[in-house]
Structure formats: C-alpha cells, structure tokens
XYZ file of C-alpha atoms in Angstrom:
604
model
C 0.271 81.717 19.888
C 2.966 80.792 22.621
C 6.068 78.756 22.156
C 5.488 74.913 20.773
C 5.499 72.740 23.775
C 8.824 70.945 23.244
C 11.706 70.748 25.074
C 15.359 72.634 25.702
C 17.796 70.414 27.744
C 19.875 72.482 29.705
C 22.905 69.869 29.996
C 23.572 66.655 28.366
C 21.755 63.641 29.720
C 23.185 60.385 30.980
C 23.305 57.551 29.299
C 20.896 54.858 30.055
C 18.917 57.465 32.444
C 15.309 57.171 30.207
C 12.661 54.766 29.414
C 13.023 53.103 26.399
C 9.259 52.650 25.073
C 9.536 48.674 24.413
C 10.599 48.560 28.031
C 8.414 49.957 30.450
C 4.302 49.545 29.246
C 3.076 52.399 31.715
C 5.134 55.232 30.696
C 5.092 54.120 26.157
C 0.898 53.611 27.065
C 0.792 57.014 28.572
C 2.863 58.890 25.533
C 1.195 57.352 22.869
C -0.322 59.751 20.712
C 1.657 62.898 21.839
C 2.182 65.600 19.259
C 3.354 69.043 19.348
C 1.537 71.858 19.404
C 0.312 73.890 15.937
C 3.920 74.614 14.820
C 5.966 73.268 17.255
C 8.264 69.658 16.917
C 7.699 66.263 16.534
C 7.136 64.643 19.283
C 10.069 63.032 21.123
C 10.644 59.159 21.493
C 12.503 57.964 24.242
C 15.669 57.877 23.781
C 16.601 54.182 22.437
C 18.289 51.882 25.195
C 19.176 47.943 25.110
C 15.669 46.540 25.451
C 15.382 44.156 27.919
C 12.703 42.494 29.745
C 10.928 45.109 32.936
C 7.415 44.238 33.623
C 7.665 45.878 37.144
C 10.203 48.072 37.319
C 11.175 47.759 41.182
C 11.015 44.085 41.640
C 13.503 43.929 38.020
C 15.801 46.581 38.359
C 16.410 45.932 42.586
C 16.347 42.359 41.961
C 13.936 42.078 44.693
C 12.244 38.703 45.146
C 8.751 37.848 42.718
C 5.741 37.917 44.767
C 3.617 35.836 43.657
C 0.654 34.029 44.215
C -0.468 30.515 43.927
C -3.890 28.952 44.069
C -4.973 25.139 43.784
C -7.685 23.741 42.808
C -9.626 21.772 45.204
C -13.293 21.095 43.642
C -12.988 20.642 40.042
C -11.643 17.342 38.721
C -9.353 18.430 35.890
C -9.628 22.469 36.952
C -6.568 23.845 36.533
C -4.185 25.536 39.267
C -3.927 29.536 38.720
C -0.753 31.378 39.350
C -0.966 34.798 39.689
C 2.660 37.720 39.856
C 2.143 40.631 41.582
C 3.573 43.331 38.752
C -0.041 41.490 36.469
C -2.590 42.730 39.191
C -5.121 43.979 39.753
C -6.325 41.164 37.672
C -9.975 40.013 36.960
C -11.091 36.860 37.440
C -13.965 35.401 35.221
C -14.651 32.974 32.767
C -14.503 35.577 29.715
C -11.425 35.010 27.650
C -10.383 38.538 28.548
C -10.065 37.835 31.828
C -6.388 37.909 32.873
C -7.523 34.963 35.551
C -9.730 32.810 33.442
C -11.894 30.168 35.140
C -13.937 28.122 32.208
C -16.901 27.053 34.552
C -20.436 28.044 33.469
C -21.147 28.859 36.821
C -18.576 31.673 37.252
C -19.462 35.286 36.032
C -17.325 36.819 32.927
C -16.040 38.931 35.306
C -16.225 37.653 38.801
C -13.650 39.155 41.144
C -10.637 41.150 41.159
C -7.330 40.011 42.953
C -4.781 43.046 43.595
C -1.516 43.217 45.659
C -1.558 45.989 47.638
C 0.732 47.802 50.134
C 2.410 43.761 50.605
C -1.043 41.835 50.933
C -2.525 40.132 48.470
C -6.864 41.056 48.450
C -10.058 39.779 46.604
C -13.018 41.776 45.736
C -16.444 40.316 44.324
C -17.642 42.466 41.378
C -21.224 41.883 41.675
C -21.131 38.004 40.605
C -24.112 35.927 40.516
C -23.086 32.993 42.427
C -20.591 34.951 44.925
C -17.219 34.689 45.899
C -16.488 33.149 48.840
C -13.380 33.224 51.393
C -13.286 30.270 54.148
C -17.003 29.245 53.299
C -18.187 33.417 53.720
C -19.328 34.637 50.979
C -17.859 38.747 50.369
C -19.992 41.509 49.988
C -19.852 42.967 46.404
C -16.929 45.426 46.162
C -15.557 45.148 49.415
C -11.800 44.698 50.198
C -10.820 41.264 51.726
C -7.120 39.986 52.632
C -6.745 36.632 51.963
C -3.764 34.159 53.394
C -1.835 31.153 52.808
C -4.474 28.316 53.931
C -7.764 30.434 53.130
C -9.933 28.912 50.903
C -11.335 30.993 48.200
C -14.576 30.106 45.787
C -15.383 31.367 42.480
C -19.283 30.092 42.249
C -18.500 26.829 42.551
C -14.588 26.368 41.697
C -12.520 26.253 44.885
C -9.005 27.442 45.399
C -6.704 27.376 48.459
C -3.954 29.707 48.819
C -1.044 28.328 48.718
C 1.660 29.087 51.487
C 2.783 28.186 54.765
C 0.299 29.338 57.092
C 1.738 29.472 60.022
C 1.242 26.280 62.224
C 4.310 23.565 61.868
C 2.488 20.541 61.983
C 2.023 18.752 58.811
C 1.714 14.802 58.098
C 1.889 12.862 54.950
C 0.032 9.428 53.520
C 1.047 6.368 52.307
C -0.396 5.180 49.366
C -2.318 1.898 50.487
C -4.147 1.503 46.872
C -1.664 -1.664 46.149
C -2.843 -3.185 49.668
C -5.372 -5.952 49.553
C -5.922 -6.386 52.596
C -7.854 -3.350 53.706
C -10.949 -2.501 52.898
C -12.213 1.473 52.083
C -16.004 1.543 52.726
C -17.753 4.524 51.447
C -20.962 5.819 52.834
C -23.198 9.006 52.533
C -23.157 11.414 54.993
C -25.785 9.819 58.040
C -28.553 11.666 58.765
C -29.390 13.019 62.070
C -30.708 9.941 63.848
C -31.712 9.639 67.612
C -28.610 9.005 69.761
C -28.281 7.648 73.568
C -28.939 10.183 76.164
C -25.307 10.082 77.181
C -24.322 11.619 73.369
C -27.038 13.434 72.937
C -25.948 15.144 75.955
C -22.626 14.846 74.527
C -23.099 17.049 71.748
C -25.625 19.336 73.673
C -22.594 19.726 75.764
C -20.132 19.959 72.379
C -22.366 23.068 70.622
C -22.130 24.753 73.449
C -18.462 24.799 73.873
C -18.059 25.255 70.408
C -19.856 28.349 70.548
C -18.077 29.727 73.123
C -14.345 28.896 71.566
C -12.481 32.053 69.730
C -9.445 30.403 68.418
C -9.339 28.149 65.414
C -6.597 25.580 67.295
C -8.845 25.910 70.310
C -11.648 24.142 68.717
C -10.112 22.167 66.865
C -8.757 20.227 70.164
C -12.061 20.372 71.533
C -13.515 18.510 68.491
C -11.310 15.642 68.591
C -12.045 15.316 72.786
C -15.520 15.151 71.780
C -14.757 12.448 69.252
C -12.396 10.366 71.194
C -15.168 10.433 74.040
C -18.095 9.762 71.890
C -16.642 7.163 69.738
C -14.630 5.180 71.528
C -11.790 5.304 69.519
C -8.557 6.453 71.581
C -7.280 9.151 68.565
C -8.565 11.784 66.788
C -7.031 14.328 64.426
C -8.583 17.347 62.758
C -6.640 17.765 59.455
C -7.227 20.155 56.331
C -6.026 19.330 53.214
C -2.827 21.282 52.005
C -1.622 22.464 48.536
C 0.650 19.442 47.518
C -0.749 16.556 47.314
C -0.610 14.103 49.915
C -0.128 16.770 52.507
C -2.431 17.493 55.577
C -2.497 20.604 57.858
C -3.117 19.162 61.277
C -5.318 21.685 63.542
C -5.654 19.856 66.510
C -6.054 16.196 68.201
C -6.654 14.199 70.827
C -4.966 10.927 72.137
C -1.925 11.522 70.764
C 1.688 11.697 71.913
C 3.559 15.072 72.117
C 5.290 15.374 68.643
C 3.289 12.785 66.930
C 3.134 13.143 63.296
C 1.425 9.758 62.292
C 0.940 7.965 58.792
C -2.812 7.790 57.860
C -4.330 5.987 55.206
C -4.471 7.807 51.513
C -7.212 6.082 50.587
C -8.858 6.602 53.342
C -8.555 11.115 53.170
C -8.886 10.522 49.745
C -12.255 9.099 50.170
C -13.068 11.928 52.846
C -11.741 14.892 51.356
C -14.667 13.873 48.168
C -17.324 14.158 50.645
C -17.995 11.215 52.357
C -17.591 9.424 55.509
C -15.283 6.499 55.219
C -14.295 3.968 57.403
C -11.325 1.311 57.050
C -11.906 -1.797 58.607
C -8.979 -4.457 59.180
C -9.925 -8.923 59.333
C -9.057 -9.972 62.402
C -6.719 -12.922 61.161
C -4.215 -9.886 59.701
C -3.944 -7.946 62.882
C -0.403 -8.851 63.165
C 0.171 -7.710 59.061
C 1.487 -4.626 57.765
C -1.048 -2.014 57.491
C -1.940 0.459 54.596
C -0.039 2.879 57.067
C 2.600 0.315 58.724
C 0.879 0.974 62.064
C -1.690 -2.166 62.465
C -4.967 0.207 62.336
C -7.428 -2.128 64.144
C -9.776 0.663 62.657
C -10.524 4.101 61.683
C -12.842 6.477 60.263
C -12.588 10.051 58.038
C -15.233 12.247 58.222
C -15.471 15.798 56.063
C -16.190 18.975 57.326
C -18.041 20.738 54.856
C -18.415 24.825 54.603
C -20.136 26.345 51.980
C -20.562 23.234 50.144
C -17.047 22.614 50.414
C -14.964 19.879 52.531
C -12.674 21.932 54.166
C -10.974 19.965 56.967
C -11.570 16.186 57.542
C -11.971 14.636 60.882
C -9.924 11.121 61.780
C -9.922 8.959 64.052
C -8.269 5.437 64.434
C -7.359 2.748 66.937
C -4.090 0.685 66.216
C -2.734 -2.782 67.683
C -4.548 -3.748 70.547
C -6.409 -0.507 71.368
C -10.610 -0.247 71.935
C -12.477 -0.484 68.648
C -15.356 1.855 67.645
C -18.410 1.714 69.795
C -21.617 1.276 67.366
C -22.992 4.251 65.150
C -19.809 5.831 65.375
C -20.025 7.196 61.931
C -23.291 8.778 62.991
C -21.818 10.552 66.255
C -18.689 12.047 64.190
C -20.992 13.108 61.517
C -22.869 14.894 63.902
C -20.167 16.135 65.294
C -18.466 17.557 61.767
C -21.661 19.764 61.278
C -21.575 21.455 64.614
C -17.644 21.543 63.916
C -18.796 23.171 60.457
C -21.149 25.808 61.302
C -18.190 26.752 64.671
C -15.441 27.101 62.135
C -17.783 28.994 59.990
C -18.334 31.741 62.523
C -15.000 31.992 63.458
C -14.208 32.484 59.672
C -16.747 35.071 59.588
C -15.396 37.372 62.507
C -11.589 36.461 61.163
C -13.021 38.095 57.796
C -14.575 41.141 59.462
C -11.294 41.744 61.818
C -9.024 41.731 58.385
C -11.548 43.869 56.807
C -12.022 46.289 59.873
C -8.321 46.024 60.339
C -8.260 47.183 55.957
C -10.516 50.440 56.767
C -8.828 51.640 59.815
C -5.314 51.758 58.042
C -7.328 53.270 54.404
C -8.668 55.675 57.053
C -5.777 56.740 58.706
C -4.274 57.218 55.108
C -6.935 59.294 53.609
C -6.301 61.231 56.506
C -2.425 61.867 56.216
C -3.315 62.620 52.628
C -6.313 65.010 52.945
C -3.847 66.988 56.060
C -1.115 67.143 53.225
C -3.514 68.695 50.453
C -3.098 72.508 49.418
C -5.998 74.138 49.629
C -8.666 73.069 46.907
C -7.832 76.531 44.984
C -5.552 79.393 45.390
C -3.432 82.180 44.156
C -0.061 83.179 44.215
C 0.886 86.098 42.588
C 0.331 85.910 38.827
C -0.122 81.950 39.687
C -3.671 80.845 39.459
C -4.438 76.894 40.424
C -7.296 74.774 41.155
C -6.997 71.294 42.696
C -9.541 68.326 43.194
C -8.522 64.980 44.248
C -11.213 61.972 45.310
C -10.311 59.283 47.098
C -10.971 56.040 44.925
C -12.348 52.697 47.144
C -8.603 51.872 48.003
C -6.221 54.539 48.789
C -3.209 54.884 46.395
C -0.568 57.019 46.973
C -1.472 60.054 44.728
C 0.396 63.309 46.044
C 0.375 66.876 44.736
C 1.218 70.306 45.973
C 1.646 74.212 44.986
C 3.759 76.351 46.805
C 5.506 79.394 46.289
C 9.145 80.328 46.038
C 10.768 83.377 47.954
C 11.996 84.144 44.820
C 8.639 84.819 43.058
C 8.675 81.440 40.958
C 5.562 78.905 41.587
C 6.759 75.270 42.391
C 4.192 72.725 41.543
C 4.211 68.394 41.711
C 1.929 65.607 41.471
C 2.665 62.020 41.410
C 1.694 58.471 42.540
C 3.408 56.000 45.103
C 3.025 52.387 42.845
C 0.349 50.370 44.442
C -2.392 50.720 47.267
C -2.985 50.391 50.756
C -1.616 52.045 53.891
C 2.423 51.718 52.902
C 2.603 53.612 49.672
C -0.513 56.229 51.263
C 2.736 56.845 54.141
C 4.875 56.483 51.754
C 3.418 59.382 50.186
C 3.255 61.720 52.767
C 6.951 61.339 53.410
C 7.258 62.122 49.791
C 5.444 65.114 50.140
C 6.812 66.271 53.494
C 10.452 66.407 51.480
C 9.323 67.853 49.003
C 7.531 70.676 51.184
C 10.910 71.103 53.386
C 12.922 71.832 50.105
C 10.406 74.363 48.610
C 10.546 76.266 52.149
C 14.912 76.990 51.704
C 13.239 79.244 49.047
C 15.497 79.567 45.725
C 15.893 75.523 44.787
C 17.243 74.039 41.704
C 14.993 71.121 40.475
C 17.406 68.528 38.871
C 19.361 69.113 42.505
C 15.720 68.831 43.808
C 14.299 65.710 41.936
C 18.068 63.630 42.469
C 18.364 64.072 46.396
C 14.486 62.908 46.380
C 15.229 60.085 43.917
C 17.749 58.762 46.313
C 14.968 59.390 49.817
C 12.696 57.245 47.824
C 15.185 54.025 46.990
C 16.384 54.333 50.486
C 13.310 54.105 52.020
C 10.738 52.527 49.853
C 9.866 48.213 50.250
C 11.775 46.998 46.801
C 8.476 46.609 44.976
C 7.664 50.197 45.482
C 8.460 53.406 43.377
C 6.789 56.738 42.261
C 6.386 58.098 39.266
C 6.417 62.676 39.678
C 5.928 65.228 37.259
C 7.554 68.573 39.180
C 6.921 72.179 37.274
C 8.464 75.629 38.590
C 7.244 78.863 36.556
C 8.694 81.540 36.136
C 5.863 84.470 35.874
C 7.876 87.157 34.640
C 8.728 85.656 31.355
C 6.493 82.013 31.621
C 9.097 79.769 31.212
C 8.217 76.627 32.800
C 11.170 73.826 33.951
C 9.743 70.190 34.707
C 10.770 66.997 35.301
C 9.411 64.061 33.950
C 10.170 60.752 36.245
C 7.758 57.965 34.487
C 4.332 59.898 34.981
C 3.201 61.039 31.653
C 0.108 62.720 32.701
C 0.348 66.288 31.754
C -1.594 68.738 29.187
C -0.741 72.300 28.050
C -4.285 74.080 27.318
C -3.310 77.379 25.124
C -5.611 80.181 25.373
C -8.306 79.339 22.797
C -6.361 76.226 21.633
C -7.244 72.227 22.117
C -4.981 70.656 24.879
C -2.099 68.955 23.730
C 0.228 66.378 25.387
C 3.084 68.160 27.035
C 6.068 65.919 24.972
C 9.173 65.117 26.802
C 12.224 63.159 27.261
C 11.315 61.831 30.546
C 12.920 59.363 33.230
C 12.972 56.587 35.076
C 10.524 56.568 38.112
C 11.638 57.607 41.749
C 13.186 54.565 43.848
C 14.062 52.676 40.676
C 17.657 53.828 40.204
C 19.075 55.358 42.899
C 21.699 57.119 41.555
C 20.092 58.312 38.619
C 20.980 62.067 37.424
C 17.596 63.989 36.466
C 17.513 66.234 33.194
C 14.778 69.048 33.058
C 13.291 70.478 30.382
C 11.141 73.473 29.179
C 8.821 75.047 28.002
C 7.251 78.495 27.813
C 3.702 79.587 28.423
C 1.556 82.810 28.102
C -1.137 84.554 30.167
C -4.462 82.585 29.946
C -2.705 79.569 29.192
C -3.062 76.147 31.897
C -0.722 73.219 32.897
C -3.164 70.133 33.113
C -1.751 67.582 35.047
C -3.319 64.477 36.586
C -2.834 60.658 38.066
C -3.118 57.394 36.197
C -6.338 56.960 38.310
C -8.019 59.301 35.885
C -6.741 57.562 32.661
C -7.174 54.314 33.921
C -10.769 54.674 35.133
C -12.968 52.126 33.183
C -16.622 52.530 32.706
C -19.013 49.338 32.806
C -17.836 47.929 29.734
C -14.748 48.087 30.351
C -13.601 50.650 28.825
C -10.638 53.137 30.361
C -11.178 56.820 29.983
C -7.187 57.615 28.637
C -5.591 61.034 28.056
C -7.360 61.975 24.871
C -10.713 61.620 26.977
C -9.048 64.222 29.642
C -7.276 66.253 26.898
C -10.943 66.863 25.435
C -12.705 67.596 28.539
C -9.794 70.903 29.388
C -10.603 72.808 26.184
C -11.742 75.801 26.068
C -10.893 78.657 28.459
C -10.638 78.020 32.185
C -12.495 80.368 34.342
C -12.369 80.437 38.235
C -15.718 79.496 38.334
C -15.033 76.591 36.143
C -11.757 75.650 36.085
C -9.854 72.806 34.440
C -9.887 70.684 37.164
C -13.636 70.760 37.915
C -14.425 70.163 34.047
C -12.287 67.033 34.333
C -13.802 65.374 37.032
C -16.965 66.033 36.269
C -16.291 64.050 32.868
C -14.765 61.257 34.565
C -17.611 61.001 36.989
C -20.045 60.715 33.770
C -17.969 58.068 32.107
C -17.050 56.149 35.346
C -19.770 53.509 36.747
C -22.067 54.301 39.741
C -19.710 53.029 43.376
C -16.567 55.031 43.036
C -14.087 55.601 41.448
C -11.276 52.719 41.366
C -8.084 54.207 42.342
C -7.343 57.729 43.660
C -8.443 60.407 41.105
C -6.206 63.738 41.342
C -6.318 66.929 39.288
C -4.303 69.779 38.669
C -4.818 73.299 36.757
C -1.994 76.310 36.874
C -2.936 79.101 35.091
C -0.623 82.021 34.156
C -2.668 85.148 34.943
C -2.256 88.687 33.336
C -0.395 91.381 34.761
C-alpha cells in the first residue's frame, strides 16, 4: 500500500488565498464526502475565511455588473413576472415546485424548458413539453438551442412572456389614461370575419399579400402595413405598435401619415381594449369636436386592431383621424382585420427565418469550437516513458470549455491538466484554447515549476477573460522515478486516486480559488505519492453533473465506483467511466462537455 493521499505544502500559504466551504457551492458540493485513503489523514476542510456572500464568483469578486434577465407576463391575468440572474442558470422552467422557474398553469409541463446564459446570450431550450414552447409565435424544436432578445416573445403552453430590454429601435410612445373621460366611447367587437370586400380592396389586399411576402425586414413591413391601412381605410394615420414591458408603453414598428419625429398620445383604453384581442374603435359626438380628447388631440376617430401569432396579440394596429381630417370609410374594421391576419402570418415568417439565422448562426460558432477543441486534444491514448494515459472527451449538445492535456517534460517528469472555462458557447470554447495554448508553450521551456506555472496563468486568465468568466484547473506533474506527484487545485475538485487493487478515493486537498477570480493570487501545491499500477482519475463537472431522466445527477461517488478495479490498456479508466455515464445518462446527449482522464504509473 502507497502513501495516504494527503497533502505536504511546500511553503506557507497566503492568507485569504482558499475557498471557504460556506462560500463557494461548486467547489464544498464537489468535496463533500472526501476521505483519506486506508491509513492516511482526515480529510482537509478549507481553510476557514470571513464568509461572505459569492454565488458567482466572477461577477462578486470583479464587481462586474448582474446579468440578469427579466420576463413579463403578457397572457395571464394575475401571472406573475419571472426574474431570472445569470450565476442561477441553467434553470428549468415548469410548473413542478422544483422547478427553479416555476409557472403554476396546468397547461405547462413539470419541466418545460431550460433557460441558460451562455458565452453572453441568454438561450431557451424545449425539453420535450406537451404544449411547446414558443419564441415570436414559432414554436422550438425539442432540445434545440435558441437565442432569445429583448422584445421576443416567449410562450410556455399557454403563459406568455416578453423579454424585457431595449431592443434596439428608439421609438416609443406612451397613453393617457382616458378611463375618467365621459365623453368617448370604447366599442368592443369580435374579430370580423372574412366578408366580401369591393373590387378595389380586394385588389388591395391581393396586392398587400403579395408585398408582404416579398418584404425581409421587420420595419419594412411594418411601413407597408400601415400604407395599406391608410389607403384602404380612409383614415389619414396608421401606426403599427407592440406592446412593451412597462405598462403603458408601446414599441412603434412603423407608420404611415405621420410627421417626421412624431411620437403621438393614443388612447389607453383604446390599446387596452386591443392588446385583449379585439378590434376596438373610439368614436367622438359631433357636438364635442372642439373638447378635449381622451388623448388631448380631438380624435374625430380611430380604431385598434390586434395582430395575433400563435394565439397571441403581439403588435396592435392603429389608426386615427384628428380635428378636421377624413373619417373612416365604411367596414373599416373589416379591411384592417383583414389586413392584421395577412400582417400576422408575414411577421410570422419573418420570425421563423430570424429563429433559424440565430440558430444557424448558434451551430456555426459550437462548430468552429468543437473544432479548436478537438485540434487541441492529445491523442486519445499514449505513453511516455513509465507514463501510461488514456483520454476520452464527448462533446455535450452545447460546447463548454473543458480542456485537458499530457505532455512530457525534458526532464523526464509527465505534466498533466484538465479544467473547465465557466459557462458555454463559443467565448469560453476560445477561451479555452488560449488556455491551453499557454499552458502548452510553458510545458515546451522543459524544466517548469508549477506554482510559477499556475500564478503567471492565473493572471492570463483575469486579463483576458469577460468579468463573468473563470476556470476552474486541476494541474499534476509526476515524477516517475520516485512517484511523487505535485498538483494544484484551483476550484475543480474532480480528481480520484485508484490504488492498485484498492477502491478509488477522493484525492483531498487544500485547494484555491478558480483562475481569473483573483488575479494576484499566489498558488500553493501539494503532494502526493503514487506506486506502479496505481491511476490519477480526473474528470469535468460535466460528468458529475450529468442527470438521468429523473433527475438525478451522477456525482463523484458514481465515477469513484465505476474506476475500481485494475486498469488495463484495453480497458482503461477512462473508457469504464464513460461507458457508466452513458448508461445512467438519458438517450440525446450528454448535457455539457464530458472529459476523462487516466495516468497510470507503469513498472520499470
């Protein structure tokens, strides 16, 4: 039986330099349950600091801005607005009181979607619900990435959300509340069925459908709509609006008839009315045309009609005439009405090739990661020297920013890393391979020192990383003449020592903060010593954090079970592990990246 895996400081560590367990979640979850080998020490706690409160350790310790995101309710009366930070995703959304996102509608599947933050963009993913999730009035195929926006819509069965946000576009009215005004008269109607119409609208909106079709910008069309309406209706202005996230507030996407600049006063009431589904009209008495007006502009009349997507009203058209302008020719109503539903099913296919450009725009950068990662892999398994290792890492639906590497020393030691670039997407997969391209160009100067090693890359990380990113590292170098192993421990936690003949046990240690977190940070390494036949386990939080279909993660004692026994090149540790995970994870992929690890002291 080899040395206990413990731990032999070789210089006295700075204060304030560790993870206290009450403080960071990831790194106390991943220790948890480490003991010694047969004979060797207690396990060691982290060294106790001044708790204080680090949910996400970049955004806290940097002070970098909160990213957050907002969603209001738009369908439900009573249906709560959801508020979701970026250090709580990926969260699920469902109605199951589990759900970190909790939507209490019948309707809406205990576990519905999944909203993550990744690599600075906020995405949804539909797990499979029965009534769909919807973005813009599309509904998402099941497990497939989508961005979503400030503006975009988003449905959960039936409960609708907008994302809150500027979107872009800096015109924006508000409404005066006309409730306490006698005078003027709401009338609320259902939505008209398609009735005949004069040959000069029907050719009208023959004329409309056509141009709508051809139209591949959102502002674009929206201008074209209110032409049609002015023309069709008679009445001299026409807005296209969609409802924003405070209330009272309207997104204006386009109009017709009026001035440069305008941002007119419309009717509450009258949106109000709209925005619930139906066409409204406000009609003024002819004796109180010189009165003040529910919007202090003398409407003579006007009329709101919704544009509905998916079931939803997502923009309402208006239209008005003031003072002395031309009222509404007849059937009005019935003309806009028709016109919302070709203005409907236009915005709906210009949603739907919006979502497939952000999606195809999603799997050309995950592609071009995967590739920087798979060019920056060791080969699967190898030898050097009395240095056996075996490698297997699989892509998970989103790429993370898992890295690891073995390379040999001039002077006969083994150098060996793996770690994981916080979050997903394209920046922390590039991210990563800068990581990894340091790391490579200080194992080629040949003899290194890796506390010298692990600071100057501490400090590359928080110069270069975005402030919510970091990496977590654990970094070995054996020694083969005598199997003493130095490592490094910055807030990974994933590593097993699998004695000859022995169960796998935790590898305990002091560890440290993450890289990027504290620049300045002084690393402390620590050892241990191993002996022929014995394996170094290591792996990413993908593995641990893989859940099956209940729910259920897989965790360390999981992967400390599936390494025991004796490794054998035709079997190694690696291979065993993944093949586990792959039983326990459900069919479609794994989640995040999965990477595994296995160096093996040989004989002489």
């Amino acid at each position: 039986m080899g040395a206990p895996v413990g731990r032999e400081t070789r210089k006295e560590p700075r204060p304030g330099a560790f993870l206290n367990q009450e403080v960071s979640g990831r790194a106390s979850d991943r220790h948890r349950g480490c003991r010694a080998a047969p004979g060797g020490p207690e396990p060691v706690r982290y060294r106790p600091v001044e708790p204080r409160p680090l949910t996400h350790p970049a955004s806290r310790i940097l002070d970098a801005p909160p990213v957050v995101l907002g969603l209001r309710a738009r369908s439900q009366p009573g249906q709560p607005d959801l508020t979701l930070p970026a250090e709580q995703t990926p969260a699920v959304v469902g109605r199951a009181s589990s759900c970190p996102v909790r939507v209490a509608d019948p309707s809406v599947s205990r576990e519905h979607a999944l909203i993550d933050f990744r690599g600075g963009r906020w995405v949804v993913v539909d797990r499979g619900s029965r009534h769909g999730t919807f973005v813009n009035g599309v509904r998402l195929t099941p497990e497939v990435t989508t961005e979503i926006t400030p503006g975009d819509s988003i449905a959960f069965g039936p409960c609708v959300f907008v994302v809150a946000g500027r979107t872009g576009r800096d015109r924006r009215l508000s409404t005066s509340d006309d409730r306490a005004e006698t005078n003027a008269t709401v009338r609320s109607f259902p939505v008209a069925p398609q009735v005949s119409l004069d040959s000069m609208r029907l050719a009208l909106l023959l004329d409309a459908a056509e141009t709508f079709s051809n139209v591949t910008d959102e502002g674009d069309l929206a201008n074209t709509v209110c032409e049609v309406l002015t023309r069709g209706t008679g009445l001299p202005r026409a807005i296209l609006l969609r409802p924003g996230t405070n209330e009272g507030e309207f997104e204006i996407l386009g109009s017709a008839g009026c001035e440069a600049g305008e941002t007119p006063t419309i009717s509450r009431s009258l949106l109000r009315a709209a925005c619930s589904g139906q066409v409204a009209s406000l009609d003024r008495l002819p004796d109180l045309a010189g009165a003040v007006s529910a919007v202090n502009l003398g409407l003579r009349a006007a009329i709101g009609v919704p544009v509905t997507i998916g079931g939803t009203v997502d923009a309402v058209l208006y239209l008005d005439a003031r003072g002395r302008e031309s009222a509404a020719h007849e059937d009005s109503t019935t003309f806009a009405s028709a016109v919302a539903r070709l203005c409907a099913l236009a915005f709906g296919g210009l949603r739907r090739t919006e979502l497939e450009r952000r999606q195809g725009d999603l799997v050309r950068e995950l592609n071009a990661a995967r590739d920087v990662q798979t060019r920056l892999l060791p080969a699967p398994e190898g030898a050097h020297g009395r240095v056996r290792y075996a490698i297997r890492a699989v892509p998970g639906r989103f790429v993370a920013g898992d890295f690891v590497t073995v390379a040999p020393l001039a002077d006969e030691r083994v150098a060996f890393v793996i770690g994981d670039v916080a979050g997903k997407g394209a920046g922390p997969g590039l991210l990563m391979a800068s990581i990894l391209s340091f790391i490579h160009g200080e194992f080629s100067a040949g003899r290194i020192d890796i506390e010298r090693l692990a600071d100057n890359l501490n400090r590359y990380v928080a110069q270069r990383a975005h402030p919510s990113e970091f990496a977590t590292m654990w970094m070995g170098l054996l020694e083969p003449r005598d199997g003493k192993v130095s490592y490094i421990d910055a807030g990974h936690g994933y590593a097993l020592l699998a004695r000859a003949g022995a169960r796998a046990e935790p590898i305990v240690c002091e560890g440290a903060m993450p890289l990027g977190v504290v620049p300045d940070q002084q690393f402390v390494s620590e050892t241990i010593t191993i002996n022929p036949g014995d394996r170094i386990v290591l792996y990413s939080d993908g593995v641990a954090e893989q859940r099956n279909a209940e729910g259920e993660m897989f965790q360390a004692i999981r992967a400390a079970e599936a390494v025991a026994g004796p490794a054998t090149p035709a079997k190694p540790d690696a291979e065993r592990l993944l093949e586990a995970l792959t039983r326990f994870a459900p069919s479609g992929g794994f989640a995040d990246d999965v990477t595994v690890a296995s160096i093996e002291l040989l004989t002489e």
